[in-house]
Coordinates of C-alpha atoms and ligand atoms in Angstrom, one line a residue:
M1 CA 28.7 -15.2 -11.6
S2 CA 27.4 -11.8 -12.5
Q3 CA 23.9 -12.2 -11.3
T4 CA 22.3 -13.3 -8.1
N5 CA 21.3 -16.9 -8.3
I6 CA 17.7 -16.9 -7.1
E7 CA 14.7 -18.9 -8.2
K8 CA 12.2 -16.5 -9.8
H9 CA 8.9 -15.5 -8.3
W10 CA 6.0 -13.3 -9.3
W11 CA 6.7 -10.7 -6.7
H12 CA 10.4 -10.1 -7.5
N13 CA 9.8 -7.3 -9.9
K14 CA 7.0 -5.6 -8.0
I15 CA 7.0 -2.3 -6.1
A16 CA 5.0 -2.2 -2.8
Y17 CA 3.4 0.7 -0.9
E18 CA 2.3 0.7 2.7
I19 CA -1.1 2.3 3.4
Y20 CA -1.9 3.4 7.0
P21 CA -5.6 3.4 6.4
K22 CA -6.6 5.7 9.2
S23 CA -4.5 8.5 7.7
F24 CA -4.7 7.8 3.9
K25 CA -8.0 9.3 2.6
D26 CA -11.3 9.9 4.3
S27 CA -14.3 9.5 2.0
N28 CA -17.2 10.4 4.4
G29 CA -16.0 13.3 6.5
D30 CA -15.7 11.5 9.8
G31 CA -12.0 12.4 10.0
I32 CA -10.8 8.7 9.6
G33 CA -9.4 7.3 6.4
D34 CA -11.3 4.4 4.9
L35 CA -11.6 1.8 2.2
P36 CA -13.6 3.9 -0.2
G37 CA -10.9 6.5 0.3
I38 CA -8.2 4.0 -0.7
I39 CA -10.2 2.9 -3.7
S40 CA -10.5 6.5 -4.9
K41 CA -6.7 6.7 -5.0
L42 CA -5.9 3.5 -6.8
D43 CA -5.3 5.3 -10.1
Y44 CA -2.9 7.7 -8.4
L45 CA -1.0 4.7 -7.0
K46 CA -1.0 2.9 -10.3
E47 CA 0.4 5.9 -12.1
L48 CA 3.1 6.2 -9.4
G49 CA 4.2 2.7 -10.3
I50 CA 2.9 0.7 -7.4
D51 CA 1.9 -3.0 -7.7
I52 CA 1.4 -4.3 -4.2
L53 CA -0.6 -2.5 -1.5
W54 CA 0.0 -3.5 2.1
I55 CA -3.0 -2.3 4.1
C56 CA -2.3 -1.9 7.9
P57 CA -4.9 -3.6 10.1
I58 CA -8.5 -2.7 9.3
Y59 CA -10.1 -5.5 11.4
E60 CA -12.5 -4.9 14.3
S61 CA -10.4 -3.4 17.1
P62 CA -10.5 -1.1 20.1
L63 CA -7.6 0.7 18.5
V64 CA -5.4 0.7 21.7
D65 CA -2.5 0.1 19.4
Q66 CA -4.1 1.5 16.2
G67 CA -5.6 -1.8 15.0
Y68 CA -2.7 -4.0 16.0
D69 CA -5.0 -5.2 18.8
I70 CA -7.6 -7.3 16.9
A71 CA -11.0 -8.2 18.4
D72 CA -12.4 -10.0 15.4
Y73 CA -10.2 -11.3 12.6
Y74 CA -13.1 -11.8 10.3
K75 CA -14.7 -8.4 10.4
I76 CA -13.7 -5.1 8.8
M77 CA -14.1 -2.3 11.4
D78 CA -17.0 0.0 10.7
C79 CA -14.9 3.2 10.6
F80 CA -12.9 1.7 7.7
G81 CA -15.9 0.4 5.7
S82 CA -17.6 -2.9 5.1
M83 CA -16.7 -6.3 3.8
E84 CA -18.4 -5.2 0.6
D85 CA -16.0 -2.2 0.4
F86 CA -13.2 -4.6 0.9
M87 CA -14.3 -6.9 -1.9
T88 CA -14.6 -3.8 -4.1
L89 CA -11.1 -2.9 -3.2
L90 CA -9.9 -6.3 -4.2
S91 CA -11.7 -6.2 -7.6
E92 CA -10.7 -2.7 -8.4
A93 CA -7.1 -3.5 -7.6
K94 CA -7.3 -6.6 -9.8
K95 CA -8.6 -4.5 -12.7
R96 CA -5.4 -2.5 -12.5
D97 CA -3.1 -5.5 -12.0
M98 CA -2.5 -4.6 -8.4
Y99 CA -2.3 -6.8 -5.4
I100 CA -3.6 -6.3 -1.9
I101 CA -1.8 -7.7 1.1
M102 CA -3.3 -7.6 4.6
D103 CA -1.6 -7.2 7.9
L104 CA -1.4 -10.5 9.8
V105 CA -1.3 -9.9 13.6
V106 CA -1.2 -13.3 15.3
N107 CA 1.3 -13.0 18.0
H108 CA -1.4 -11.4 20.1
C109 CA -5.0 -10.3 19.8
S110 CA -7.1 -7.7 21.7
D111 CA -8.2 -8.2 25.2
K112 CA -11.7 -7.6 23.8
H113 CA -11.4 -10.7 21.5
T114 CA -14.0 -13.2 22.7
W115 CA -11.3 -15.8 23.3
F116 CA -9.7 -13.6 25.9
T117 CA -12.9 -12.4 27.5
K118 CA -13.9 -16.1 27.9
A119 CA -10.3 -16.9 29.2
L120 CA -10.6 -14.3 31.9
E121 CA -13.8 -15.9 33.1
D122 CA -12.1 -19.2 33.4
P123 CA -8.3 -19.0 33.1
T124 CA -7.7 -22.7 33.7
G125 CA -10.4 -23.7 31.1
E126 CA -10.3 -24.3 27.4
Y127 CA -10.0 -20.6 26.5
G128 CA -7.4 -19.9 29.2
K129 CA -5.1 -22.4 27.4
R130 CA -5.1 -20.2 24.3
F131 CA -3.1 -17.6 26.2
Y132 CA -0.3 -17.7 28.7
F133 CA -1.6 -17.6 32.3
E134 CA 0.9 -18.2 35.1
R135 CA 1.0 -18.1 38.8
G136 CA 3.2 -15.4 40.4
R137 CA 6.6 -16.2 41.9
D138 CA 7.5 -15.0 45.4
G139 CA 4.4 -12.9 45.5
R140 CA 5.4 -11.0 42.3
E141 CA 5.0 -11.3 38.6
P142 CA 6.3 -14.7 37.2
S143 CA 9.3 -13.0 35.7
N144 CA 10.9 -9.6 35.2
Y145 CA 10.1 -8.9 31.5
R146 CA 9.6 -5.3 30.2
S147 CA 7.0 -5.1 27.5
Y148 CA 7.7 -3.2 24.3
F149 CA 5.3 -0.5 25.4
G150 CA 6.6 -0.3 29.0
G151 CA 5.8 -1.9 32.3
N152 CA 5.9 -5.6 33.1
M153 CA 4.8 -8.1 30.4
W154 CA 2.8 -9.9 33.1
E155 CA -0.5 -8.3 33.9
R156 CA -2.4 -9.5 37.0
V157 CA -5.7 -11.1 36.2
P158 CA -8.6 -9.0 37.7
G159 CA -10.2 -10.8 40.6
H160 CA -7.1 -13.1 41.2
D161 CA -4.4 -12.3 43.6
D162 CA -1.6 -14.4 42.2
L163 CA -2.5 -15.0 38.5
Y164 CA -1.0 -13.2 35.5
Y165 CA -1.2 -13.2 31.7
Y166 CA 1.6 -12.5 29.3
H167 CA 1.6 -9.6 26.8
S168 CA 4.7 -8.6 24.8
F169 CA 3.1 -5.3 23.8
A170 CA 0.3 -3.4 25.6
K171 CA -1.6 -5.1 28.4
E172 CA -4.6 -4.9 26.0
Q173 CA -2.7 -7.2 23.6
P174 CA -2.5 -10.6 25.3
D175 CA -0.1 -13.1 23.5
L176 CA -1.6 -16.1 21.9
N177 CA -0.4 -19.5 22.9
W178 CA 1.2 -21.0 19.8
N179 CA 1.9 -24.2 21.7
N180 CA -1.8 -24.9 21.7
P181 CA -2.8 -26.7 18.4
V182 CA -6.3 -25.2 18.7
V183 CA -4.8 -21.7 18.3
V184 CA -2.5 -22.7 15.5
Q185 CA -5.4 -24.4 13.5
A186 CA -7.6 -21.3 14.1
V187 CA -4.8 -19.1 12.7
Y188 CA -4.4 -21.4 9.6
D189 CA -8.2 -21.3 9.0
M190 CA -8.3 -17.5 9.3
V191 CA -5.4 -17.0 7.0
N192 CA -6.9 -19.3 4.4
W193 CA -10.2 -17.6 4.6
W194 CA -8.6 -14.3 3.6
L195 CA -6.6 -15.9 0.9
E196 CA -9.8 -17.5 -0.5
K197 CA -11.2 -14.0 -0.7
G198 CA -8.4 -13.0 -3.0
V199 CA -5.8 -11.3 -1.0
A200 CA -2.4 -11.8 -2.5
G201 CA -0.6 -12.3 0.8
F202 CA 0.3 -10.8 4.1
R203 CA 2.7 -8.5 6.0
I204 CA 3.3 -10.5 9.1
D205 CA 3.5 -8.6 12.4
A206 CA 5.9 -9.3 15.2
I207 CA 6.0 -12.9 14.2
I208 CA 9.2 -13.8 15.9
N209 CA 7.6 -13.2 19.2
I210 CA 5.4 -16.3 19.0
K211 CA 8.2 -18.4 20.2
K212 CA 8.4 -18.4 24.0
D213 CA 10.6 -20.0 26.6
T214 CA 7.7 -21.4 28.6
S215 CA 9.7 -21.8 31.8
F216 CA 9.7 -17.9 31.8
P217 CA 13.1 -17.4 33.6
S218 CA 13.9 -14.0 35.0
Y219 CA 17.0 -12.2 33.8
E220 CA 19.5 -9.6 35.1
P221 CA 17.6 -6.3 35.3
D222 CA 18.8 -3.6 33.0
G223 CA 16.9 -0.5 34.2
P224 CA 15.7 1.3 37.3
D225 CA 12.4 -0.6 37.0
G226 CA 14.1 -4.0 37.8
L227 CA 13.0 -5.3 34.4
C228 CA 14.9 -6.8 31.5
E229 CA 14.4 -5.6 27.9
T230 CA 12.2 -7.4 25.4
E231 CA 15.1 -8.0 22.9
K232 CA 16.9 -10.2 25.4
I233 CA 13.7 -12.1 26.2
V234 CA 13.0 -12.8 22.6
S235 CA 16.5 -13.8 21.7
N236 CA 16.6 -16.2 24.6
A237 CA 13.2 -17.6 23.7
L238 CA 14.4 -18.3 20.1
A239 CA 17.4 -20.2 21.5
C240 CA 15.2 -22.2 23.8
R241 CA 14.7 -25.8 22.6
D242 CA 11.7 -26.9 24.5
N243 CA 8.5 -27.2 22.4
E244 CA 8.7 -26.5 18.7
S245 CA 11.4 -24.2 17.3
I246 CA 10.4 -21.0 15.6
G247 CA 11.6 -22.6 12.3
T248 CA 9.1 -25.5 12.7
M249 CA 6.3 -23.3 13.6
L250 CA 6.8 -21.0 10.6
A251 CA 7.4 -23.9 8.2
K252 CA 4.1 -25.4 9.2
L253 CA 2.3 -22.1 9.0
R254 CA 3.6 -21.7 5.4
A255 CA 2.8 -25.2 4.4
N256 CA -0.8 -25.0 5.7
T257 CA -1.5 -21.6 4.2
F258 CA 0.7 -19.4 2.0
A259 CA 2.3 -22.1 0.0
K260 CA -1.0 -23.4 -1.3
Y261 CA -1.8 -20.0 -2.8
D262 CA 1.6 -18.8 -4.0
A263 CA 1.0 -15.9 -1.6
F264 CA 3.5 -13.1 -1.1
T265 CA 4.5 -12.7 2.5
V266 CA 6.8 -10.3 4.2
G267 CA 7.8 -10.9 7.8
E268 CA 8.5 -8.3 10.4
V269 CA 11.4 -10.2 11.9
F270 CA 13.7 -8.9 14.6
N271 CA 16.3 -10.8 16.7
M272 CA 16.7 -13.5 14.1
E273 CA 19.4 -16.0 15.1
D274 CA 22.6 -16.1 13.1
G275 CA 22.7 -18.2 10.0
V276 CA 19.0 -18.7 9.5
L277 CA 18.4 -16.2 6.7
E278 CA 18.3 -18.9 4.2
E279 CA 15.7 -20.8 6.2
F280 CA 13.6 -17.6 6.4
I281 CA 13.7 -16.2 2.8
G282 CA 15.7 -18.7 0.8
K283 CA 14.3 -21.4 -1.5
N284 CA 11.1 -22.6 0.2
G285 CA 11.8 -20.1 3.0
H286 CA 9.1 -19.4 5.6
F287 CA 8.4 -16.0 3.9
S288 CA 8.8 -14.4 0.5
S289 CA 10.7 -11.6 2.1
I290 CA 11.5 -10.0 5.4
F291 CA 12.0 -6.3 6.1
D292 CA 15.5 -5.0 6.1
F293 CA 15.6 -3.0 9.4
S294 CA 19.4 -2.7 9.5
L295 CA 19.4 1.1 9.2
H296 CA 16.6 1.6 11.7
L297 CA 18.2 -0.7 14.2
L298 CA 21.2 1.6 14.1
T299 CA 19.2 4.5 15.5
N300 CA 17.6 2.0 17.9
C301 CA 14.5 4.1 18.0
E302 CA 11.8 1.6 18.1
H303 CA 12.3 0.2 21.6
G304 CA 14.4 2.8 23.4
W305 CA 14.9 6.3 22.1
F306 CA 17.2 7.4 24.9
A307 CA 19.7 5.0 23.6
S308 CA 19.5 6.4 20.1
H309 CA 22.0 8.4 18.2
R310 CA 22.1 10.3 14.9
I311 CA 23.3 8.2 12.1
T312 CA 26.3 9.3 10.1
F313 CA 26.7 9.0 6.4
E314 CA 29.5 6.4 6.8
E315 CA 27.3 4.3 9.0
L316 CA 24.5 4.5 6.6
K317 CA 26.6 3.5 3.6
Q318 CA 28.4 0.7 5.3
T319 CA 25.2 -0.7 6.8
I320 CA 23.5 -0.8 3.4
I321 CA 26.5 -2.3 1.7
Q322 CA 26.8 -5.0 4.3
S323 CA 23.2 -5.9 4.3
Q324 CA 23.1 -6.1 0.5
L325 CA 26.2 -8.3 0.3
Q326 CA 24.9 -10.6 3.0
T327 CA 21.4 -11.1 1.6
Q328 CA 21.3 -10.9 -2.2
D329 CA 22.4 -14.4 -2.8
V330 CA 19.9 -15.8 -0.3
G331 CA 16.7 -14.0 -1.2
F332 CA 14.9 -10.7 -1.5
M333 CA 14.8 -8.3 1.4
A334 CA 12.0 -5.8 1.6
N335 CA 13.7 -2.4 1.6
I336 CA 12.3 0.6 3.5
I337 CA 13.2 4.1 4.4
E338 CA 10.2 4.7 6.6
N339 CA 7.0 2.9 7.8
H340 CA 4.2 3.5 10.3
D341 CA 6.6 2.7 13.2
E342 CA 9.4 4.9 12.2
P343 CA 10.0 8.6 11.8
R344 CA 10.1 10.2 8.3
G345 CA 13.3 9.1 6.6
L346 CA 14.4 12.6 5.6
N347 CA 14.4 13.7 9.2
I348 CA 16.8 11.0 10.4
F349 CA 18.9 9.9 7.5
L350 CA 19.8 13.1 5.6
P351 CA 22.7 15.4 6.6
E352 CA 21.4 18.9 7.3
W353 CA 23.4 20.4 4.4
I354 CA 21.5 18.5 1.8
D355 CA 18.5 20.3 0.3
R356 CA 15.3 18.6 1.4
E357 CA 13.9 17.9 -2.0
A358 CA 17.1 16.7 -3.5
G359 CA 17.6 14.6 -0.4
C360 CA 14.3 12.9 -0.7
K361 CA 15.1 11.9 -4.3
L362 CA 18.5 10.8 -3.2
L363 CA 17.1 8.5 -0.5
G364 CA 14.5 7.2 -2.8
T365 CA 17.0 6.3 -5.5
I366 CA 19.3 4.5 -3.1
M367 CA 16.4 2.5 -1.8
V368 CA 14.7 1.6 -5.1
M369 CA 17.9 0.7 -6.9
Q370 CA 19.1 -1.8 -4.3
H371 CA 18.5 -5.5 -4.6
G372 CA 15.2 -6.3 -2.9
I373 CA 11.6 -5.3 -3.0
P374 CA 11.0 -1.6 -2.5
F375 CA 8.3 -0.8 0.0
L376 CA 7.3 2.9 -0.1
Y377 CA 5.3 4.3 2.8
Q378 CA 2.5 6.7 2.1
G379 CA 3.7 10.3 1.8
Q380 CA 7.3 9.3 1.2
E381 CA 6.7 10.0 -2.5
I382 CA 6.0 13.7 -1.8
G383 CA 8.6 14.1 0.9
M384 CA 6.3 14.3 3.9
T385 CA 8.1 15.3 7.1
N386 CA 8.0 14.7 10.8
I387 CA 5.4 16.8 12.7
K388 CA 6.4 19.1 15.6
L389 CA 4.0 18.8 18.5
D390 CA 4.6 21.0 21.6
D391 CA 2.9 18.9 24.2
I392 CA 3.1 15.2 25.1
N393 CA -0.7 15.2 25.4
A394 CA -1.0 16.0 21.7
Y395 CA 0.5 12.5 20.9
N396 CA -1.7 9.6 20.3
D397 CA 0.7 6.6 20.0
I398 CA 0.9 4.4 23.1
N399 CA 4.6 3.7 22.5
T400 CA 5.5 7.4 22.3
I401 CA 3.8 8.2 25.6
D402 CA 5.7 5.3 27.3
Q403 CA 9.0 6.4 25.8
Y404 CA 8.4 9.9 26.9
H405 CA 7.9 8.8 30.5
Q406 CA 10.8 6.4 30.4
A407 CA 13.1 9.2 29.2
I408 CA 11.9 11.4 32.1
E409 CA 12.5 8.5 34.6
R410 CA 16.0 8.2 33.3
G411 CA 16.7 11.9 34.0
F412 CA 15.8 13.7 30.8
S413 CA 14.2 17.1 31.1
K414 CA 10.6 17.5 29.8
E415 CA 11.9 19.6 26.9
D416 CA 14.5 17.0 25.9
A417 CA 12.0 14.1 26.2
L418 CA 9.6 16.0 24.0
A419 CA 12.4 16.8 21.5
L420 CA 13.0 13.0 21.3
C421 CA 9.3 12.5 20.6
N422 CA 9.5 15.1 17.8
L423 CA 12.3 13.2 16.3
Y424 CA 11.4 9.5 16.8
S425 CA 7.7 9.2 17.6
R426 CA 5.7 6.7 15.6
D427 CA 3.1 9.5 15.2
N428 CA 5.5 11.3 12.9
A429 CA 4.6 9.0 10.1
R430 CA 0.9 8.7 11.0
T431 CA -0.2 12.2 10.2
P432 CA -2.9 12.4 7.5
M433 CA -1.7 12.2 3.9
Q434 CA -1.3 15.6 2.3
W435 CA -3.3 15.5 -0.9
S436 CA -3.7 19.2 -1.7
D437 CA -3.6 22.7 -0.1
E438 CA -7.3 22.7 0.7
T439 CA -8.5 22.5 4.3
E440 CA -6.9 19.6 6.2
G441 CA -4.7 18.9 3.2
G442 CA -7.6 17.5 1.3
F443 CA -7.5 14.4 3.6
T444 CA -11.0 15.0 5.1
T445 CA -13.9 17.5 4.9
G446 CA -14.3 16.9 8.7
T447 CA -11.9 17.1 11.6
P448 CA -9.0 14.7 11.2
W449 CA -8.4 12.1 13.9
F450 CA -4.9 13.4 14.2
P451 CA -3.5 16.8 13.1
V452 CA -2.4 17.3 9.5
N453 CA 1.1 18.6 9.4
P454 CA 0.8 22.4 8.9
N455 CA 3.3 22.2 6.1
Y456 CA 0.6 20.7 3.8
R457 CA 0.3 24.0 2.0
Q458 CA 3.8 23.6 0.7
I459 CA 4.0 19.8 0.6
N460 CA 1.1 18.1 -1.1
V461 CA 0.2 15.7 -4.0
A462 CA -1.7 18.2 -6.1
K463 CA 1.1 20.7 -6.2
Q464 CA 3.6 18.1 -7.2
M465 CA 1.5 16.3 -9.7
D466 CA 2.2 18.5 -12.7
D467 CA 5.5 19.9 -11.6
P468 CA 8.2 18.1 -13.6
T469 CA 10.8 18.6 -11.0
S470 CA 8.8 17.6 -8.0
I471 CA 9.7 14.7 -5.7
L472 CA 6.5 12.9 -6.9
S473 CA 7.5 13.3 -10.6
F474 CA 11.0 12.0 -9.7
Y475 CA 9.5 8.9 -7.9
R476 CA 7.4 8.2 -11.0
A477 CA 10.4 8.3 -13.2
L478 CA 12.4 6.3 -10.7
L479 CA 9.9 3.5 -10.4
A480 CA 9.4 3.5 -14.2
L481 CA 13.1 3.1 -14.7
R482 CA 13.2 0.3 -12.2
K483 CA 10.4 -1.5 -14.0
N484 CA 11.7 -0.8 -17.5
K485 CA 11.6 -4.2 -19.3
I486 CA 15.0 -3.7 -20.9
Y487 CA 16.6 -3.2 -17.5
E488 CA 14.5 -5.7 -15.6
N489 CA 17.3 -8.2 -15.1
V490 CA 19.7 -5.5 -14.1
F491 CA 17.5 -3.8 -11.5
V492 CA 15.6 -6.8 -10.2
Y493 CA 18.1 -9.6 -10.4
G494 CA 21.4 -7.8 -10.9
R495 CA 24.2 -8.3 -8.4
F496 CA 24.8 -5.4 -6.0
E497 CA 28.4 -4.4 -5.9
P498 CA 29.9 -1.3 -4.1
A499 CA 31.7 1.1 -6.4
Y500 CA 34.2 4.0 -6.0
E501 CA 34.2 3.0 -2.3
E502 CA 37.4 4.9 -1.5
I503 CA 36.0 8.3 -2.5
K504 CA 34.9 10.2 0.6
D505 CA 31.3 11.3 0.8
V506 CA 30.4 9.2 -2.3
F507 CA 27.9 6.3 -2.2
A508 CA 28.0 4.4 -5.4
F509 CA 27.1 0.9 -6.4
Y510 CA 26.6 -1.3 -9.5
R511 CA 23.8 -3.6 -10.3
R512 CA 25.3 -6.2 -12.7
A513 CA 23.5 -8.7 -14.8
E514 CA 24.5 -10.8 -17.8
E515 CA 23.0 -8.4 -20.3
G516 CA 24.4 -5.2 -18.8
Y517 CA 24.8 -3.2 -15.7
A518 CA 23.9 0.1 -14.1
L519 CA 25.8 2.4 -11.9
I520 CA 24.1 4.5 -9.1
V521 CA 26.3 7.3 -7.8
S522 CA 25.6 10.0 -5.3
N523 CA 27.3 12.8 -3.4
W524 CA 26.5 13.1 0.4
G525 CA 29.2 15.7 1.1
K526 CA 29.1 19.5 1.4
E527 CA 31.1 20.2 -1.7
N528 CA 31.0 19.3 -5.4
I529 CA 32.9 16.0 -6.1
T530 CA 34.5 15.0 -9.3
I531 CA 34.8 11.3 -10.0
E532 CA 37.2 9.9 -12.5
L533 CA 35.3 7.0 -14.1
S534 CA 36.8 3.6 -14.8
D535 CA 37.3 2.8 -18.5
E536 CA 34.3 0.6 -18.5
D537 CA 32.0 3.2 -16.9
T538 CA 32.9 5.9 -19.4
R539 CA 30.6 4.2 -21.9
L540 CA 27.5 4.6 -19.6
W541 CA 24.7 7.0 -20.2
C542 CA 22.8 8.9 -17.6
M543 CA 19.3 7.6 -17.2
L544 CA 18.1 9.6 -14.2
D545 CA 19.5 12.6 -12.4
N546 CA 17.7 14.1 -9.4
M547 CA 19.0 17.6 -10.4
A548 CA 17.7 17.4 -14.0
E549 CA 15.1 19.8 -15.3
D550 CA 12.6 17.1 -16.1
Y551 CA 12.3 13.6 -14.9
K552 CA 10.1 12.1 -17.6
L553 CA 12.0 9.0 -18.3
G554 CA 11.7 9.2 -22.1
T555 CA 13.2 12.7 -22.0
A556 CA 16.0 11.6 -19.8
L557 CA 16.9 8.7 -22.0
R558 CA 16.7 10.8 -25.2
A559 CA 18.7 13.6 -23.7
S560 CA 21.4 11.2 -22.6
M561 CA 21.5 9.5 -25.9
A562 CA 22.0 12.9 -27.6
Q563 CA 25.2 13.3 -25.5
K564 CA 26.4 9.8 -26.1
E565 CA 30.0 11.1 -25.9
A566 CA 32.0 9.0 -23.5
Q567 CA 32.6 10.9 -20.3
K568 CA 35.9 10.5 -18.5
S569 CA 34.7 12.1 -15.3
I570 CA 31.5 13.3 -13.7
T571 CA 30.9 16.0 -11.2
L572 CA 28.1 15.8 -8.6
K573 CA 26.8 18.6 -6.5
P574 CA 25.9 18.0 -2.8
G575 CA 22.9 15.8 -2.6
Q576 CA 23.0 14.8 -6.3
V577 CA 22.4 11.3 -7.4
R578 CA 22.5 9.8 -10.9
V579 CA 21.6 6.4 -12.4
Y580 CA 23.8 5.4 -15.3
G581 CA 23.2 2.4 -17.5
Ligands
LIG1 C1 4.5 -4.3 15.0 C2 3.7 -3.2 14.3 C3 3.5 -2.1 15.3 C4 2.7 -2.7 16.5 C5 3.3 -3.9 17.0 C6 2.4 -4.7 17.9 O1 5.8 -3.9 15.4 O2 4.4 -2.7 13.2 O3 2.8 -1.0 14.8 O4 2.5 -1.7 17.5 O5 3.8 -4.8 16.0 O6 1.4 -5.4 17.1
LIG2 CA1 -14.0 7.9 7.0

């Protein structure tokens, strides 16, 4: 079999792009990105080669966790625009054959959601049953769970001595009780309401957390705070067989909502049990796709920076290879380099000897040419970098502030704890999009809600737009190649197969389909590397080269046709990547 054996769906050949609305484009000078701002950039995104836009939460929210704390699932928050703006976004996207997916955050809501405010008034009443309220044990919290954002997952209910509610994330994000059919039905109704409006699907937040072990046992503490980490709690909850299993919960969610609309869904799934990938993304799986976090889990930065380490090239290569080989016959993973919870990819994945621009193109090529659905994150296409902030008070992200204090509690100096923030903070990816070298990077005419990275004068869209060798031009060529009709079966459905594995510092792989194949080959070392090609590969032509003079695809194809001579060997400079086909 030369090709992965997967039932075809409309989203397989699509390219997705994540928008962090607060930081994308401000249209009215209040310093906050908004829906009209997104609409004004649809042509830009279309030209780049994007089909699906994932919009991070824009619902009514106190923004304790930047919109992942929803107070009203049916309302667009004023600072982002109106429902009318949203409907315009949908229709403008449709005109351009683009799809909008929303962020579905239903493990928890905001403590300002009316369900929760009513629950606080009467924790044992109807609304109380929509959350998890528990009595304390031995005069303490019901169990010793550390929330993702620090502190105990159990928060004492104001006005009650011995009553607590459960929150996996911040205390302002109470978890919804998915064992209550009223909650479940309300989620179905809300999801269908958005699908009826015309959204193409959802990115589904922290969905694995909905499964609880409702006996809430305590575990062996793993830190000075006497608490046990979230990962362990979630894994144990998944294995717990009281109530419905996560599989049943998700299958029912799909059947009652997404399946009826042929919606595209991508799950944020951590801690999946072994052997259930097929159930999640296989034929009739719970989701169309789930994110491949395998690289990011290696740096372990999301839930504990002090435990993190710099990833080496060998680790990166082996991790990608393993993930591709394990998943490609089952379904489509969603491939990312960065997102709104991760630092900028070039800051964590590239060896320091690789030139930044070449390196961005290299990372992009490896990501886009794999099997799966590429998910770009805003700014990745121009090589936006982490931001260096000199003071913990300059950070906004709730998780960063907690990680900083946890690092200090564990003996790090202030300087070292701050250096960790500079490297791993979620705020690194949340700085405003750099559109031009005008004031505030062309993001806003007012004062941005969060500082624009001062490097916007060098790194911005306007500057890269007409430069044929820019990262942006390269991404356009890369996405065009990936979507080229002649190669569709190769790049979308072709089998991933590692190539030239024994050559040190080289990362190469094939994508093989019945009608042909491509070879992606790159040099991550400090020196030039010459590769003797196999007989079969000597017949290939170079279709894209990150060190070429011009990335316009036509030019690249014509140029390579002109030198159709078979090549016995190729030499790659440090940081160079080529796509042959
Ligand atoms: C997900 C989101 C993250 C958020 C968390 C809680 O991990 O990506 O930004 O803080 O869920 O909703
Ligand atoms: Ca605005």
